[in-house]
mmCIF file of C-alpha atoms and ligand atoms in Angstrom:
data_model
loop_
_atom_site.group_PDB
_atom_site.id
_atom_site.type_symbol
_atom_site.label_atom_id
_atom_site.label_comp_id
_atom_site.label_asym_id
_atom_site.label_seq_id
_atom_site.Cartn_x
_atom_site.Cartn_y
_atom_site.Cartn_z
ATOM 1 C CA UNK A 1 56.009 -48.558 130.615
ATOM 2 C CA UNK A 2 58.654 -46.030 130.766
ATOM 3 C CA UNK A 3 60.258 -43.862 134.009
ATOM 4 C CA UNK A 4 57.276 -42.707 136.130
ATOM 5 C CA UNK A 5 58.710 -39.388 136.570
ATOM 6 C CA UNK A 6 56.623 -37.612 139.759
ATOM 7 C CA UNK A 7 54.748 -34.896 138.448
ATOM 8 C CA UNK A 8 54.674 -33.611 141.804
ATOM 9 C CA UNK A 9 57.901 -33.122 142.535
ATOM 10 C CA UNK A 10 58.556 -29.492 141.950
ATOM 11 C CA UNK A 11 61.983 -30.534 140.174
ATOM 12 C CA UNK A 12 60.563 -32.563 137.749
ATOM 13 C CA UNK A 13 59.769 -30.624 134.377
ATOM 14 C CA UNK A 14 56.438 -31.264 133.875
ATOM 15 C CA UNK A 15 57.019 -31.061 130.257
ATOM 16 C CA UNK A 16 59.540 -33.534 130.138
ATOM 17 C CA UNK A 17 56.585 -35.861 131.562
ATOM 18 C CA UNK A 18 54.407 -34.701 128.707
ATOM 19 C CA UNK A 19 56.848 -35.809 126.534
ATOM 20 C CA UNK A 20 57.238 -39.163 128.158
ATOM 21 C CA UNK A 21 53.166 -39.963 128.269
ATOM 22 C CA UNK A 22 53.354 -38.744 124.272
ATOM 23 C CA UNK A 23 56.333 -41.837 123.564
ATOM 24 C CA UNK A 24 54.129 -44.319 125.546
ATOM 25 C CA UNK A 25 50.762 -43.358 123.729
ATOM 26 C CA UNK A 26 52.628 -43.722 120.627
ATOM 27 C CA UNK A 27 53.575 -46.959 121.652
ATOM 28 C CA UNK A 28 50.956 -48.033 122.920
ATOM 29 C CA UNK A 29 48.513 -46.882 120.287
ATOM 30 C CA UNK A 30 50.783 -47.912 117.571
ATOM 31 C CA UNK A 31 49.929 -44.151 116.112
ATOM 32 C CA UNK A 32 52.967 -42.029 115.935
ATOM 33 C CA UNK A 33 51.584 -38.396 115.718
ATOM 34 C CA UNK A 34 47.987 -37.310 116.364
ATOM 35 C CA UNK A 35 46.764 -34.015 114.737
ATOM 36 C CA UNK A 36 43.541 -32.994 116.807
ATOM 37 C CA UNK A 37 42.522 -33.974 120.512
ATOM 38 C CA UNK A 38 39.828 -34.069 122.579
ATOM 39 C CA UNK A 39 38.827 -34.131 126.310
ATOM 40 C CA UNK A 40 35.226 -35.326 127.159
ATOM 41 C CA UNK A 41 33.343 -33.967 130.374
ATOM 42 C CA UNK A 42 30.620 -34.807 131.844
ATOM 43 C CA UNK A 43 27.599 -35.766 129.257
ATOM 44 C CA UNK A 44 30.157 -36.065 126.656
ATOM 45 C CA UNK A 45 31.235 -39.685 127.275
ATOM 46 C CA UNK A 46 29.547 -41.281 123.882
ATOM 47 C CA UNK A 47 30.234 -38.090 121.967
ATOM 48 C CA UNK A 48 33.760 -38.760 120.134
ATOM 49 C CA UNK A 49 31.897 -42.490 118.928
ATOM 50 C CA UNK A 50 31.240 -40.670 115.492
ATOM 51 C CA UNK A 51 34.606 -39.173 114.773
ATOM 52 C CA UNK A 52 35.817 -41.888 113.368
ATOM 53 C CA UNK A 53 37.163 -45.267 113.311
ATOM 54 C CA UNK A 54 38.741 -46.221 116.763
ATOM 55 C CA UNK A 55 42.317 -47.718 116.057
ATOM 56 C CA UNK A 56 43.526 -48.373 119.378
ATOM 57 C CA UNK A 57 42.134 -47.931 122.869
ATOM 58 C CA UNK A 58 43.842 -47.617 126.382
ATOM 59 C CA UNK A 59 43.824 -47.593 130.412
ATOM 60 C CA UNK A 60 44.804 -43.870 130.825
ATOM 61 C CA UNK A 61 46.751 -45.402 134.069
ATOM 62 C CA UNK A 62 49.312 -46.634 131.873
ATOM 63 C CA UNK A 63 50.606 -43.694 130.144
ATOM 64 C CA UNK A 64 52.937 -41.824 132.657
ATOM 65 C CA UNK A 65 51.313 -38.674 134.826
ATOM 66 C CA UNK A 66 47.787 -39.675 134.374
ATOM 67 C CA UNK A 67 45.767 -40.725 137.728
ATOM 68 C CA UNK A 68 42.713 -42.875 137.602
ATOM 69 C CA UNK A 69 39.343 -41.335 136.494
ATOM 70 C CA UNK A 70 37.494 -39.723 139.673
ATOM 71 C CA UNK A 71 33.902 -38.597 138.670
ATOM 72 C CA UNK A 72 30.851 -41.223 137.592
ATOM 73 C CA UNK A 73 30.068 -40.728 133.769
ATOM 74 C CA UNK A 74 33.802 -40.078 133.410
ATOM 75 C CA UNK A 75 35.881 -43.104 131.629
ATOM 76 C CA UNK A 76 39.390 -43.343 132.150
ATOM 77 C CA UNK A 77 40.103 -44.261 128.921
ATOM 78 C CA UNK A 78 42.526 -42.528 125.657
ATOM 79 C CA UNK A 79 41.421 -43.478 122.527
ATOM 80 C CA UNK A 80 43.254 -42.889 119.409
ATOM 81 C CA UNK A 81 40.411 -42.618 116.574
ATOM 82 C CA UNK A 82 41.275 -42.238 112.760
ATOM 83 C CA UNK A 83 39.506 -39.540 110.652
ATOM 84 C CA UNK A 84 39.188 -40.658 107.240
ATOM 85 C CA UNK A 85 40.263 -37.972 105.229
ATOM 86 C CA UNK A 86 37.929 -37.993 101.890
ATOM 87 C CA UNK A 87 38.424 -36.164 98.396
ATOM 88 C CA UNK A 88 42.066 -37.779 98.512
ATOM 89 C CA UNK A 89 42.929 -35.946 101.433
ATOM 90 C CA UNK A 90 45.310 -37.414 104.219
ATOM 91 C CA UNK A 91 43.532 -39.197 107.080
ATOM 92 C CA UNK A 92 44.012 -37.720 110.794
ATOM 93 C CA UNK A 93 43.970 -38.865 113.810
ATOM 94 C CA UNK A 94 42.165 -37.496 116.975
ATOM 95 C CA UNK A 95 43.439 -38.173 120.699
ATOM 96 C CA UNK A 96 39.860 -38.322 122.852
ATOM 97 C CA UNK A 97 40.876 -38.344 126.532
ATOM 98 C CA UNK A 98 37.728 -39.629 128.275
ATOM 99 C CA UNK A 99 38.534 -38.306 131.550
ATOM 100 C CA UNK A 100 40.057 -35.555 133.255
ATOM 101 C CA UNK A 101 41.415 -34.351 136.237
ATOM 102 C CA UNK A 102 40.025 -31.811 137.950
ATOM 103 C CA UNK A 103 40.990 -29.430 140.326
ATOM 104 C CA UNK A 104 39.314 -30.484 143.306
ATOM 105 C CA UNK A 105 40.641 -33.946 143.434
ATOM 106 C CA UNK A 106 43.774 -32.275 145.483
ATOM 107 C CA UNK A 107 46.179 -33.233 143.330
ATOM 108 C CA UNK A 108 47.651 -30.303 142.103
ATOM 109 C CA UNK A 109 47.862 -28.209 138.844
ATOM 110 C CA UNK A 110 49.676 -30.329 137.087
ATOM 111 C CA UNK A 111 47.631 -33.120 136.937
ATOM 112 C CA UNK A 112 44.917 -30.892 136.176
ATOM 113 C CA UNK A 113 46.535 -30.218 132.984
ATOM 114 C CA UNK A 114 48.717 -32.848 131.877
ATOM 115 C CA UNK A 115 46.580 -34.488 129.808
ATOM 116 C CA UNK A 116 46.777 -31.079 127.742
ATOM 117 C CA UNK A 117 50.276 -30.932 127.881
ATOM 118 C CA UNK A 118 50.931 -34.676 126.361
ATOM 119 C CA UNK A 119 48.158 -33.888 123.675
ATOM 120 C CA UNK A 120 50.631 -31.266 122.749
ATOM 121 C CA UNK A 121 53.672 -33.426 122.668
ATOM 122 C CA UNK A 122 51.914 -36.413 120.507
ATOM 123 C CA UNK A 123 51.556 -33.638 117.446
ATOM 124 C CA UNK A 124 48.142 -32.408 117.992
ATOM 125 C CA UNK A 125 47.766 -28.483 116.912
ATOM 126 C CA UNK A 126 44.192 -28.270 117.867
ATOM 127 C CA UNK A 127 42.351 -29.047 121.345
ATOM 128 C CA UNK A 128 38.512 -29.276 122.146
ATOM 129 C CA UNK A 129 37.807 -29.335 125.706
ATOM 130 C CA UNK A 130 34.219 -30.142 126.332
ATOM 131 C CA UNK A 131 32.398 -30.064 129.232
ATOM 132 C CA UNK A 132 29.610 -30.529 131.890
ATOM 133 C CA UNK A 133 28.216 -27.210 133.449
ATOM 134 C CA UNK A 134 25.388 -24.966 135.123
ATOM 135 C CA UNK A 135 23.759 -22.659 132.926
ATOM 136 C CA UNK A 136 22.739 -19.126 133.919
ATOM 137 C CA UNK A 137 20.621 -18.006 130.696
ATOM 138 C CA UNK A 138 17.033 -19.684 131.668
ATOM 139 C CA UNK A 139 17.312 -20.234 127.728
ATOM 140 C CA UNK A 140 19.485 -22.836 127.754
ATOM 141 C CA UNK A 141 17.634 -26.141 129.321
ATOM 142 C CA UNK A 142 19.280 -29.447 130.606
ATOM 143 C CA UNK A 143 21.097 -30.587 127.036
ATOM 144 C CA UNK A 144 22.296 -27.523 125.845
ATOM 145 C CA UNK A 145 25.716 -27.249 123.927
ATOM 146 C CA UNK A 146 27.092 -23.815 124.384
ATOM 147 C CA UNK A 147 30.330 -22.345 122.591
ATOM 148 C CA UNK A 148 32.678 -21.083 125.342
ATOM 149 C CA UNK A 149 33.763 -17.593 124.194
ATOM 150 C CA UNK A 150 35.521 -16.634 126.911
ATOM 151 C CA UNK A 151 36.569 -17.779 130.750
ATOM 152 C CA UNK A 152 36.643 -16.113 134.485
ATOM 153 C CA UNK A 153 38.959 -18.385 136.069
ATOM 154 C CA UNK A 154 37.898 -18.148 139.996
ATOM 155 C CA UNK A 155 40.509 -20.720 141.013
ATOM 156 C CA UNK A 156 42.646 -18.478 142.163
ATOM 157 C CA UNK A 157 45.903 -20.323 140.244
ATOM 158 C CA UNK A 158 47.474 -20.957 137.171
ATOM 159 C CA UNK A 159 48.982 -23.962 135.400
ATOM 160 C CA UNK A 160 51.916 -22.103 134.773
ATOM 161 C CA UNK A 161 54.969 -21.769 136.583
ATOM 162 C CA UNK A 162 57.708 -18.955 136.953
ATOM 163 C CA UNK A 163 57.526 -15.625 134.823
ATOM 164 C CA UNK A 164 55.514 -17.038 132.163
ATOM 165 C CA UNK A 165 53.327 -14.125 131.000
ATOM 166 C CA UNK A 166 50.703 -16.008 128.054
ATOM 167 C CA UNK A 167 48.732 -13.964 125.887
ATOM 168 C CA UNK A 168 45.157 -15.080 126.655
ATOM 169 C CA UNK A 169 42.888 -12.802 124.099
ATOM 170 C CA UNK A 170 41.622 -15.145 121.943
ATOM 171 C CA UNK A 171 42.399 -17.781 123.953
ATOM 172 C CA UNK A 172 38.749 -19.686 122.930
ATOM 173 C CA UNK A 173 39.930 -19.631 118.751
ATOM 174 C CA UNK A 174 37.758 -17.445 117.136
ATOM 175 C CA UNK A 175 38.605 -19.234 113.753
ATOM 176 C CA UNK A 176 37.244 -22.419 115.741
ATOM 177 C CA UNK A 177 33.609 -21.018 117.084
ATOM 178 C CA UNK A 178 33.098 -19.620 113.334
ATOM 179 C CA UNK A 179 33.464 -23.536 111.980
ATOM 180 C CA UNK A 180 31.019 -24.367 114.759
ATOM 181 C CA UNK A 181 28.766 -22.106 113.974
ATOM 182 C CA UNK A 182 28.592 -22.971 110.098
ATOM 183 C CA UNK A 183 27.966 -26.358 111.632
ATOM 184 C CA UNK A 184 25.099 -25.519 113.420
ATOM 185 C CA UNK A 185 23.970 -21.593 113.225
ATOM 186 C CA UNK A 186 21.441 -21.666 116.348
ATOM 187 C CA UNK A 187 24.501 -22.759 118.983
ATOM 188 C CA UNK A 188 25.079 -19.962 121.792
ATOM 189 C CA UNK A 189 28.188 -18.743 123.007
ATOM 190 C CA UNK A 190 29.038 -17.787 126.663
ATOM 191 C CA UNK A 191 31.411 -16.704 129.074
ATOM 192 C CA UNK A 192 32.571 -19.609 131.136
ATOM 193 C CA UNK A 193 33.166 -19.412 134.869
ATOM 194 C CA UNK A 194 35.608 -21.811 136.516
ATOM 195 C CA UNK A 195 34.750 -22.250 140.650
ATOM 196 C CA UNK A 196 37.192 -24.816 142.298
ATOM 197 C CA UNK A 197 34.096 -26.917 143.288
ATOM 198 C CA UNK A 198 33.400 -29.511 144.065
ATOM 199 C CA UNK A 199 29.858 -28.130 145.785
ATOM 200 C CA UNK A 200 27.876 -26.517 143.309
ATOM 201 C CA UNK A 201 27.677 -22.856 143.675
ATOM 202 C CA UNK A 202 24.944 -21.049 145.973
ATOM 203 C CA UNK A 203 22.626 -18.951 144.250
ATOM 204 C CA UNK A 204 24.307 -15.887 145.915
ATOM 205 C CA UNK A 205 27.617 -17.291 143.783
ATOM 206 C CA UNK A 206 25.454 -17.961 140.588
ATOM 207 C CA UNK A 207 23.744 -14.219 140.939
ATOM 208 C CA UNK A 208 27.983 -12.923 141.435
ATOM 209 C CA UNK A 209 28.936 -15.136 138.189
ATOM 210 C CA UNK A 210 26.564 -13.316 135.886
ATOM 211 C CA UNK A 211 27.127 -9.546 137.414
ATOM 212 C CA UNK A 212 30.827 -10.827 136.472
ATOM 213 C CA UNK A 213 30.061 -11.646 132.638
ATOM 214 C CA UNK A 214 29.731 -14.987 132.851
ATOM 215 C CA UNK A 215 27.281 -17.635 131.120
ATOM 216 C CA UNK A 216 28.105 -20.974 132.550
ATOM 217 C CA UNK A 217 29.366 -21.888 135.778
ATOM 218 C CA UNK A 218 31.845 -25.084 136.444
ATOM 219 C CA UNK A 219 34.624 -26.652 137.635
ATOM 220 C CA UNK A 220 37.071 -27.540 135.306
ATOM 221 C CA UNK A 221 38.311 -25.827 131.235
ATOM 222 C CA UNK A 222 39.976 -22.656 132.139
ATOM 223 C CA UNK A 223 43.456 -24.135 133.634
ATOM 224 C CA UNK A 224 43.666 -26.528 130.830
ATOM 225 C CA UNK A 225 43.025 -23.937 128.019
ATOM 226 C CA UNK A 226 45.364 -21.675 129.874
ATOM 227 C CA UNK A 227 48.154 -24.937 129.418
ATOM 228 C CA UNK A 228 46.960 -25.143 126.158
ATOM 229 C CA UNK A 229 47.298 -21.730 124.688
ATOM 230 C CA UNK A 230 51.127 -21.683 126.390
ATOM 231 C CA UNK A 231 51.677 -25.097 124.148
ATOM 232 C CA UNK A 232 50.728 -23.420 121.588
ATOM 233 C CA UNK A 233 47.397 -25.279 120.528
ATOM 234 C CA UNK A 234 43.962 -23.864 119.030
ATOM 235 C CA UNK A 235 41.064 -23.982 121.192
ATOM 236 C CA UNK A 236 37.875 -24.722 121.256
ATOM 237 C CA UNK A 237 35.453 -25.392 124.426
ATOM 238 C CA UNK A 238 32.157 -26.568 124.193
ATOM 239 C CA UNK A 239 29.985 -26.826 127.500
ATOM 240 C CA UNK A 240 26.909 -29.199 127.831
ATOM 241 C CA UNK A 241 24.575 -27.472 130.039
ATOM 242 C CA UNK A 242 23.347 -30.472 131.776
ATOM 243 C CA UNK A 243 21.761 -28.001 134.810
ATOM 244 C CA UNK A 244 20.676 -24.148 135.535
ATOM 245 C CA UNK A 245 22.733 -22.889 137.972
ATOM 246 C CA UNK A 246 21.637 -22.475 141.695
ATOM 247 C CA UNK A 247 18.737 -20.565 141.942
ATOM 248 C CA UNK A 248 17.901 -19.876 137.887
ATOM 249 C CA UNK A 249 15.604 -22.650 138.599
ATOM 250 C CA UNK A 250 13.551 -24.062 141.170
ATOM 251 C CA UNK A 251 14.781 -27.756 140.776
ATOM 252 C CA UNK A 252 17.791 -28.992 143.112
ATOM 253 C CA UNK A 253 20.841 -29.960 141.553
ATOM 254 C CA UNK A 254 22.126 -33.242 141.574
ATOM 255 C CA UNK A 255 24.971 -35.512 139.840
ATOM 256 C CA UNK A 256 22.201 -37.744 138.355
ATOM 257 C CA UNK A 257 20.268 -34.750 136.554
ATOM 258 C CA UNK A 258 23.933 -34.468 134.896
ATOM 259 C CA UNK A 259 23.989 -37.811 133.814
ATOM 260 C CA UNK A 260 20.359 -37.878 132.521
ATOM 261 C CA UNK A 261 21.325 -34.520 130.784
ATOM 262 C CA UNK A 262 24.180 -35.799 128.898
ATOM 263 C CA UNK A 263 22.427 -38.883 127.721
ATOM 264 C CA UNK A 264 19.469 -37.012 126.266
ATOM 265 C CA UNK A 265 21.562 -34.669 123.949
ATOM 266 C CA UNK A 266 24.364 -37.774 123.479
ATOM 267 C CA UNK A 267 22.909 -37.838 119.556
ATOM 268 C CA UNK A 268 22.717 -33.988 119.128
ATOM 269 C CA UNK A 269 26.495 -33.232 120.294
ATOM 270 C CA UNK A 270 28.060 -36.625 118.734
ATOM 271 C CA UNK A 271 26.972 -35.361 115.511
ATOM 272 C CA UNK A 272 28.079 -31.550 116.638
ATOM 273 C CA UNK A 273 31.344 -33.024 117.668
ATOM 274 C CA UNK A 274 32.262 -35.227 114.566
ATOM 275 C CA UNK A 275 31.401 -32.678 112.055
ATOM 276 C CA UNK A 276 33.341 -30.006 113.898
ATOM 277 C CA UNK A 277 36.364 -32.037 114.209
ATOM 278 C CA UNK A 278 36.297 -32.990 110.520
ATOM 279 C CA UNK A 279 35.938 -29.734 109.196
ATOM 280 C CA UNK A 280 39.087 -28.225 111.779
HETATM 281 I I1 8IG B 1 27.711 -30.895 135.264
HETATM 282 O O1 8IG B 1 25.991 -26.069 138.266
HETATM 283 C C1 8IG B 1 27.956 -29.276 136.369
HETATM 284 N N1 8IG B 1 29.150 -28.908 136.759
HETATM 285 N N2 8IG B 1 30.358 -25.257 139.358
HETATM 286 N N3 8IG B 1 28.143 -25.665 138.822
HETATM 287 C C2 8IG B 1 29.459 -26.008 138.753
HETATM 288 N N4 8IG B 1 29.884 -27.074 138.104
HETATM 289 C C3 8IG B 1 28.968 -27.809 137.476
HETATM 290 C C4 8IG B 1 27.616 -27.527 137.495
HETATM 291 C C5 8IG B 1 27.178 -26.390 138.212
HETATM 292 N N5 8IG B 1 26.989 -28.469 136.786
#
């Protein structure tokens, strides 16, 4: 492995770290660019298996910035999967990071985003970030995918550093939501809400998140498509509703209901996932 630079030392460019992690995955993977990548949240751990053919697979300790997954269902692994191209076209290859870091782990910003930042270095021009939330729309049940239209971020920070004003209107690709919508017409769209977590939200927060706009409340997504959108990638997010909210229902919320969640839809959103990806 190459220099651990310390991502949290506030003179290290956190770019320059990116770029590091992006010479070791190519290494490592023996795949010199990737074109597309993917992070998987919670429910989404089984969901990239259809994309296509996995060519190399790897601890995501030993690529430089990464720390060691932190949530159950989460696996710290980076794949590098080839997608067979077809009709003579080229094959691509997708980057599925199966964990991420979140906010609440205390580890700073980032962290939190890193993994976007190295996707960016290693070639890829288009991110989906996927994952596990509370839904407010009694609609949506447990194993719901949702397009996320649009954020709230209620962290009260930003993965970017120093007068970097990023244009975020569009920020969840429009282009991208219309290709998952050809794939499957009857998918929703909301307006995701980022809390720092990691307690759930009370019902008094859930009632605040939908006077505010939003759809779907969780704890991770906005600071990474924020980091993505300044590397210039196209984004699309994708949450599982594995839970209502606080309150929408009656049921308490628990880490196992998210589990159970993301196992019961694991057919419906692999399928959603690979034929996305293929048609990006
Ligand atoms: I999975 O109900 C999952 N993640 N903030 N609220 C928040 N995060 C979540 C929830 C939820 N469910």
């Amino acid at each position: 492995m190459s220099d651990v630079t310390d991502l949290d030392d506030p003179t290290t460019d956190p770019f320059d770290v990116a770029r590091e992690a992006a010479a070791a995955i190519a290494e490592l993977t023996g795949v010199p660019r990737h074109d597309v990548a993917l992070v998987l949240g919670s429910g989404w751990g089984g969901a990239a298996d259809l994309l296509g053919e996995t060519v190399a697979e790897l601890p995501s300790t030993d690529v430089p910035g990464f720390s060691a997954a932190a949530v159950v269902g989460h696996s710290g692994v980076i794949r590098s999967v080839r997608i067979a191209g077809g009709d003579g076209a080229d094959d691509r290859h997708a980057l599925v990071l199966g964990s991420r870091t979140h906010l609440y782990e205390g580890k700073g910003v980032r962290r939190v985003v890193h993994g976007v930042r190295t996707a960016a270095a290693t070639g890829a021009r288009t991110l989906v970030l996927t994952n596990g939330c509370g839904g407010l729309n009694p609609q949506w049940g447990p194993g719901t995918p949702v397009l996320i239209r649009d954020h709230i971020n209620l962290t009260a920070t930003s993965p970017l550093e120093g007068a970097t004003f990023v244009d975020l209107t569009d920020l969840y690709s429009s282009r991208l939501r219309a290709i998952a919508h050809e794939v499957d017409p009857a998918l929703g769209e909301g307006v995701y809400v980022q809390f720092p977590g990691p307690h759930y939200e009370t019902p008094a927060e859930v009632r605040m998140a939908g006077v505010l706009g939003g759809d779907l409340v969780g704890m991770s997504t906005t600071l990474e498509a924020i980091a993505a959108r300044q590397a210039g990638l196209e984004v699309l997010g994708v949450s599982l509703v594995t839970n209502f909210g606080a309150g929408i229902s009656d049921q308490p919320l628990s880490h196992a209901e998210v589990l159970e969640a993301g196992q019961a839809a694991g057919p419906r959103i692999s399928a959603l996932l690979a034929e996305v990806v293929r048609r990006i």
